[in-house]
CSV table of C-alpha atoms and ligand atoms in Angstrom, one decimal:
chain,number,residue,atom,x,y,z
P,1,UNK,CA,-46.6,-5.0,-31.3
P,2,UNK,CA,-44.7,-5.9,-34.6
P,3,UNK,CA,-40.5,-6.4,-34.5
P,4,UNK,CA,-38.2,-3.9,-35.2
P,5,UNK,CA,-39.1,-2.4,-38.7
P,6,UNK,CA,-35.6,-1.6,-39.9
P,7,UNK,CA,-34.0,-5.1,-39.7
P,8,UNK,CA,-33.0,-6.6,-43.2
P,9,UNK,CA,-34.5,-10.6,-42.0
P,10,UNK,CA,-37.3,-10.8,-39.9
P,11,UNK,CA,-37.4,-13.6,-36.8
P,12,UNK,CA,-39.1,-16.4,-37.4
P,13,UNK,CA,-40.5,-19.1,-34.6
P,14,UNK,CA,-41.4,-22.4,-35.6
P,15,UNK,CA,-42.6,-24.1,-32.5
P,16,UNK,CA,-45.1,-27.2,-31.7
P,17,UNK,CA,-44.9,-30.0,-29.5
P,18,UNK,CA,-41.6,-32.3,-29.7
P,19,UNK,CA,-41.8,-34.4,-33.3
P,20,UNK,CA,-44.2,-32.5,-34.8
P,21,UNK,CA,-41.3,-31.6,-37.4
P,22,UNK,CA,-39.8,-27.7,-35.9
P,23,UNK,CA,-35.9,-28.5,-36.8
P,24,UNK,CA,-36.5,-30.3,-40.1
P,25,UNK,CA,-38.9,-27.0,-41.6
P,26,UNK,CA,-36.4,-24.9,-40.2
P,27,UNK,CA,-33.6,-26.4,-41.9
P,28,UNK,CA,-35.4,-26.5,-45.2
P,29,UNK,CA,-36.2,-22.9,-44.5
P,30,UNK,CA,-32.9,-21.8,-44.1
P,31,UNK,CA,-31.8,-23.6,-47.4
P,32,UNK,CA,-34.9,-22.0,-49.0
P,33,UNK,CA,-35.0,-18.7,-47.8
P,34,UNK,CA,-34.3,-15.2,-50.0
P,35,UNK,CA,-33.0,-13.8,-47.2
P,36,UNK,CA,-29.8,-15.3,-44.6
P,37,UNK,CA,-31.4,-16.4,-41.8
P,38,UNK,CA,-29.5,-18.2,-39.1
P,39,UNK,CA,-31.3,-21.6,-37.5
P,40,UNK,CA,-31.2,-21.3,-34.3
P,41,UNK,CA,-32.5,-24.9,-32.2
P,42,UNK,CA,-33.0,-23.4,-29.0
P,43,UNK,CA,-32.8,-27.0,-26.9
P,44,UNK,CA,-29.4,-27.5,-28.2
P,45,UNK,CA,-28.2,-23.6,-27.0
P,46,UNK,CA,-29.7,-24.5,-23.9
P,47,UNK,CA,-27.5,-27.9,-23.9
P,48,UNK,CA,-24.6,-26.2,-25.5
P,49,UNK,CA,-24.5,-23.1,-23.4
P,50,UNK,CA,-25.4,-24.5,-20.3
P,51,UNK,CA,-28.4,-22.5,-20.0
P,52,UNK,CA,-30.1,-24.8,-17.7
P,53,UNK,CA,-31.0,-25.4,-14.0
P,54,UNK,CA,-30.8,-29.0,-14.0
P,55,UNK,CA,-31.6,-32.1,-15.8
P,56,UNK,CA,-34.5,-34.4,-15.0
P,57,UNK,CA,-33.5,-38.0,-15.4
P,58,UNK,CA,-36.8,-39.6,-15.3
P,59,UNK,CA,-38.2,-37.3,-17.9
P,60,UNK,CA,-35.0,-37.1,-20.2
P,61,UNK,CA,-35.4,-32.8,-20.2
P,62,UNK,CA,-33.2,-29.8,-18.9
P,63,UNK,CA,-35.0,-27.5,-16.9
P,64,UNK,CA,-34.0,-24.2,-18.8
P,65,UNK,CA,-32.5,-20.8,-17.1
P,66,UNK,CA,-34.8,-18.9,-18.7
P,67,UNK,CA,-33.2,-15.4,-17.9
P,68,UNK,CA,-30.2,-17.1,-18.8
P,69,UNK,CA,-31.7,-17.8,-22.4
P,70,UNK,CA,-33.4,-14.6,-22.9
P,71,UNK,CA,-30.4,-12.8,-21.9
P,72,UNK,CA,-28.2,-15.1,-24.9
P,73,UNK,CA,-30.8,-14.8,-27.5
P,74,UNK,CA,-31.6,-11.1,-27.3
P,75,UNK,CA,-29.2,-9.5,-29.3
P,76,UNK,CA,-29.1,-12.6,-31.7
P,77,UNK,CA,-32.8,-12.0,-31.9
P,78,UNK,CA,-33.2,-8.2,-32.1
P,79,UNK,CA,-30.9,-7.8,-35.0
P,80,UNK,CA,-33.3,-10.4,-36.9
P,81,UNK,CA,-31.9,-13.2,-39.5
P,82,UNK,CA,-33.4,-15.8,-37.4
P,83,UNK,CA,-35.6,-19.1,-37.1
P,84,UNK,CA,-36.1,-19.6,-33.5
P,85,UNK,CA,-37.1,-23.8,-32.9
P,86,UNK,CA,-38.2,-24.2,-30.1
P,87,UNK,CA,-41.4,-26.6,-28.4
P,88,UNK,CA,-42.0,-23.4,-26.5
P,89,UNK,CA,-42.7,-19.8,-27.8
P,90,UNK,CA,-44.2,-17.9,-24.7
P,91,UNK,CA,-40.8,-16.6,-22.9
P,92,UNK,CA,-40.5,-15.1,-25.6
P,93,UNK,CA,-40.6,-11.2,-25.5
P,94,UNK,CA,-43.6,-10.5,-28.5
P,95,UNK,CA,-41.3,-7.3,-30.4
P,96,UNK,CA,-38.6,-10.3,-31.0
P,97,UNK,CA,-41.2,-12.3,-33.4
P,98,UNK,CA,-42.6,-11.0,-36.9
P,99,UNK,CA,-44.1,-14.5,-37.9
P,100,UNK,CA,-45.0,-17.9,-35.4
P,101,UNK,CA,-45.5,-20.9,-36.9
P,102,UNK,CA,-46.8,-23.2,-35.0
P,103,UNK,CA,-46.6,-27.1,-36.4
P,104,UNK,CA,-49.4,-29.7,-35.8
P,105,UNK,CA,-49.8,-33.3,-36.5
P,106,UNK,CA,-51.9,-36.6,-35.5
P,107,UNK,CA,-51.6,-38.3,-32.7
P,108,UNK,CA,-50.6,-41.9,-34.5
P,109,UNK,CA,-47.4,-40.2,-36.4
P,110,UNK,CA,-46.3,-38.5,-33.8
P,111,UNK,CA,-46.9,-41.5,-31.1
P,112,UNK,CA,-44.1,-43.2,-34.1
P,113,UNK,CA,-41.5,-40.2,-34.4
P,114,UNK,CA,-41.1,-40.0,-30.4
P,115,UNK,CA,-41.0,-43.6,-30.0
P,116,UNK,CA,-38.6,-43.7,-32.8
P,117,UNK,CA,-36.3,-40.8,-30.6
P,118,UNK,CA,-36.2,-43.4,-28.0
P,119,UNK,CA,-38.7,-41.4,-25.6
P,120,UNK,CA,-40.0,-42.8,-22.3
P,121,UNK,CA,-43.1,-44.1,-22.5
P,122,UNK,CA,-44.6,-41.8,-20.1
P,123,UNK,CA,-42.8,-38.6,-22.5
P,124,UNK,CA,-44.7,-39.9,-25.3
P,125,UNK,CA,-47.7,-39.7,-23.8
P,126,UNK,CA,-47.5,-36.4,-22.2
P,127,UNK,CA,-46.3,-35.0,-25.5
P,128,UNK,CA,-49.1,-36.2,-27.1
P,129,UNK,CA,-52.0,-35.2,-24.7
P,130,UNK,CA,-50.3,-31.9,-25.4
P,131,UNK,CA,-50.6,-32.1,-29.0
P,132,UNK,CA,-54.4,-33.3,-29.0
P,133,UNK,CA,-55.2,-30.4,-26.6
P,134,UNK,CA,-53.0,-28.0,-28.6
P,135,UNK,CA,-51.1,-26.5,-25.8
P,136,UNK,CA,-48.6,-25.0,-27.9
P,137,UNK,CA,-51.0,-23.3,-30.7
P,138,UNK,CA,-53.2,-21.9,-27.4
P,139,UNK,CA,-49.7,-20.9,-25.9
P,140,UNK,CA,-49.0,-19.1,-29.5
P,141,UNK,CA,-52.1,-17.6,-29.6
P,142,UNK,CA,-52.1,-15.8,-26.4
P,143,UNK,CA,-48.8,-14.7,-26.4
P,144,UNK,CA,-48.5,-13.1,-29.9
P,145,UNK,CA,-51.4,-11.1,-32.6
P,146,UNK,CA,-53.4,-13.4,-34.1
P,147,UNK,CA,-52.4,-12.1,-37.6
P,148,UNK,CA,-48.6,-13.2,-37.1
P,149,UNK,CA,-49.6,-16.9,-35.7
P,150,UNK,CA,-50.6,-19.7,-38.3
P,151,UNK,CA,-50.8,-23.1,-37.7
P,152,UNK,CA,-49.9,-25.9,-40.5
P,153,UNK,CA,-49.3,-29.3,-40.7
P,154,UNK,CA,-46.7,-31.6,-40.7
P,155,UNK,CA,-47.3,-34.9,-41.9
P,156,UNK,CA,-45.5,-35.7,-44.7
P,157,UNK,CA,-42.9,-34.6,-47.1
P,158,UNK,CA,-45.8,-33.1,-49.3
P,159,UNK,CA,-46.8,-30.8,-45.9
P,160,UNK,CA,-43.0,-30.4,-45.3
P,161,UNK,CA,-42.3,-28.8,-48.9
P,162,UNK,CA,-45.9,-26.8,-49.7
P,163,UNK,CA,-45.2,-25.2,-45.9
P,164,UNK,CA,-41.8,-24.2,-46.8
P,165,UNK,CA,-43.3,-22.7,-49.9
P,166,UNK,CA,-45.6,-21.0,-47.7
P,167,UNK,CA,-43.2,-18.9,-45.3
P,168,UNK,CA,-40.6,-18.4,-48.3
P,169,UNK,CA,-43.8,-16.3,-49.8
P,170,UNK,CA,-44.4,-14.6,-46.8
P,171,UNK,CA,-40.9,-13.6,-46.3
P,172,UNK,CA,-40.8,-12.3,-50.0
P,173,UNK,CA,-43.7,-10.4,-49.0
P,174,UNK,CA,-42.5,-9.1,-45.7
P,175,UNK,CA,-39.0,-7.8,-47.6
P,176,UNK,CA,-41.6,-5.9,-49.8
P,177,UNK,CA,-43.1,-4.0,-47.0
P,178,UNK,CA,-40.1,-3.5,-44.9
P,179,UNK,CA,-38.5,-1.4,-48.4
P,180,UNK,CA,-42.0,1.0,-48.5
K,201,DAT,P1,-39.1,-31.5,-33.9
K,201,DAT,O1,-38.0,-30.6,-34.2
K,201,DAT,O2,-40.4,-30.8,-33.9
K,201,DAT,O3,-38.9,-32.3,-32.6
K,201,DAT,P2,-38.2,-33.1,-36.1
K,201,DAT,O4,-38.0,-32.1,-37.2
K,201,DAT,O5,-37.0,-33.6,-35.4
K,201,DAT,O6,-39.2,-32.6,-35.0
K,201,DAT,O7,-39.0,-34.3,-36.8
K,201,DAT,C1,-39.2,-35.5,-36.1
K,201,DAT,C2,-39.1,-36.7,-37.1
K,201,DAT,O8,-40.3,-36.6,-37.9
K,201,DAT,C3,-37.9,-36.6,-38.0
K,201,DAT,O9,-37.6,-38.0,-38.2
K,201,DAT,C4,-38.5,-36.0,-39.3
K,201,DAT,C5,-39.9,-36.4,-39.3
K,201,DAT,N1,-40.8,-35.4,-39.8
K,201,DAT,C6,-41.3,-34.3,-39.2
K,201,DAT,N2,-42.1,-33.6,-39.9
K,201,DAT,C7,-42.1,-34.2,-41.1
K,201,DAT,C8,-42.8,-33.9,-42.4
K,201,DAT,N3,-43.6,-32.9,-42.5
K,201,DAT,N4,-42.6,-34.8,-43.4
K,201,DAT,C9,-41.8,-35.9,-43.2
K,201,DAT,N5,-41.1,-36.2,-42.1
K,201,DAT,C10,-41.3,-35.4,-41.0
């Protein structure tokens, strides 16, 4: 089922596994976009809001009050105007979405970005076992239609600027369609 059709900015996820580059598309995005839409980083609402259980010391993560979240987001997300960034996309009720985007890159680069974050070792290397078996694109795919759900790259400024370019056109195209 496709979002709501009368909203004036659709809702955009960009997920993929920690590093793979979610906030800094989004934040290009939001500069580049033809219509307002509002970046929202979902870990940081979670930290912000206190939308979570507890934190996990050993693994450096909140576990998240998902009701909590969904209750926060929905109206945020049902009146559309947003980029939702988050590493996760299925809790996500499927009318809230009208594109997913879900980032990928090698193992090598993304072993450096999490390192670089100051990770523990043992975070960097379930992140990237998740990335090699593309947990989140599978977690994409069977939560939302396949015709809403692409998966690009993200491993260089090049990738960065040509993917940007990418959802801009779609999002000119969806405006299109929502005026028919
Ligand atoms: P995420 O939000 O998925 O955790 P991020 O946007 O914080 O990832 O990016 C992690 C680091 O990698 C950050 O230093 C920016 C860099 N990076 C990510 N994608 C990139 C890209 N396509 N080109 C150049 N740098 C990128």
């Amino acid at each position: 089922m496709s979002a709501d059709s009368s909203k004036s900015a659709p809702v955009i996820v960009i997920t993929g596994t920690p590093g793979t580059g979610k906030t800094t598309h989004a934040q290009l995005l939001a500069q580049e976009s033809p219509v307002p839409l509002k970046h929202i980083n979902v870990g940081e609402w979670v930290k912000d809001k206190g939308l979570y259980e507890s934190y996990d010391d050993e693994w450096q993560s909140h576990t998240v009050d998902e009701d909590k979240l969904l209750d926060e987001l929905e109206p945020v997300a049902s009146a559309g105007g947003v980029i939702l960034d988050w590493h996760t996309c299925d809790i996500f009720p499927e009318r809230w979405a009208d594109l997913v985007v879900v980032l990928r890159c090698n193992h090598t680069q993304l072993w450096e970005r999490l390192e670089k974050r100051g990770y523990p070792l043992k975070k960097i290397q379930e992140n990237n076992e998740a990335e090699i078996m593309e947990v989140v694109l599978d977690e994409a795919r069977s939560s939302y239609a396949p015709e809403i759900v692409i998966e690009l790259q993200s491993e260089g400024t090049e990738d960065l600027e040509s993917n940007v370019a990418r959802i801009v056109q779609w999002i000119e195209a969806w405006q299109k369609n929502q005026q028919q």
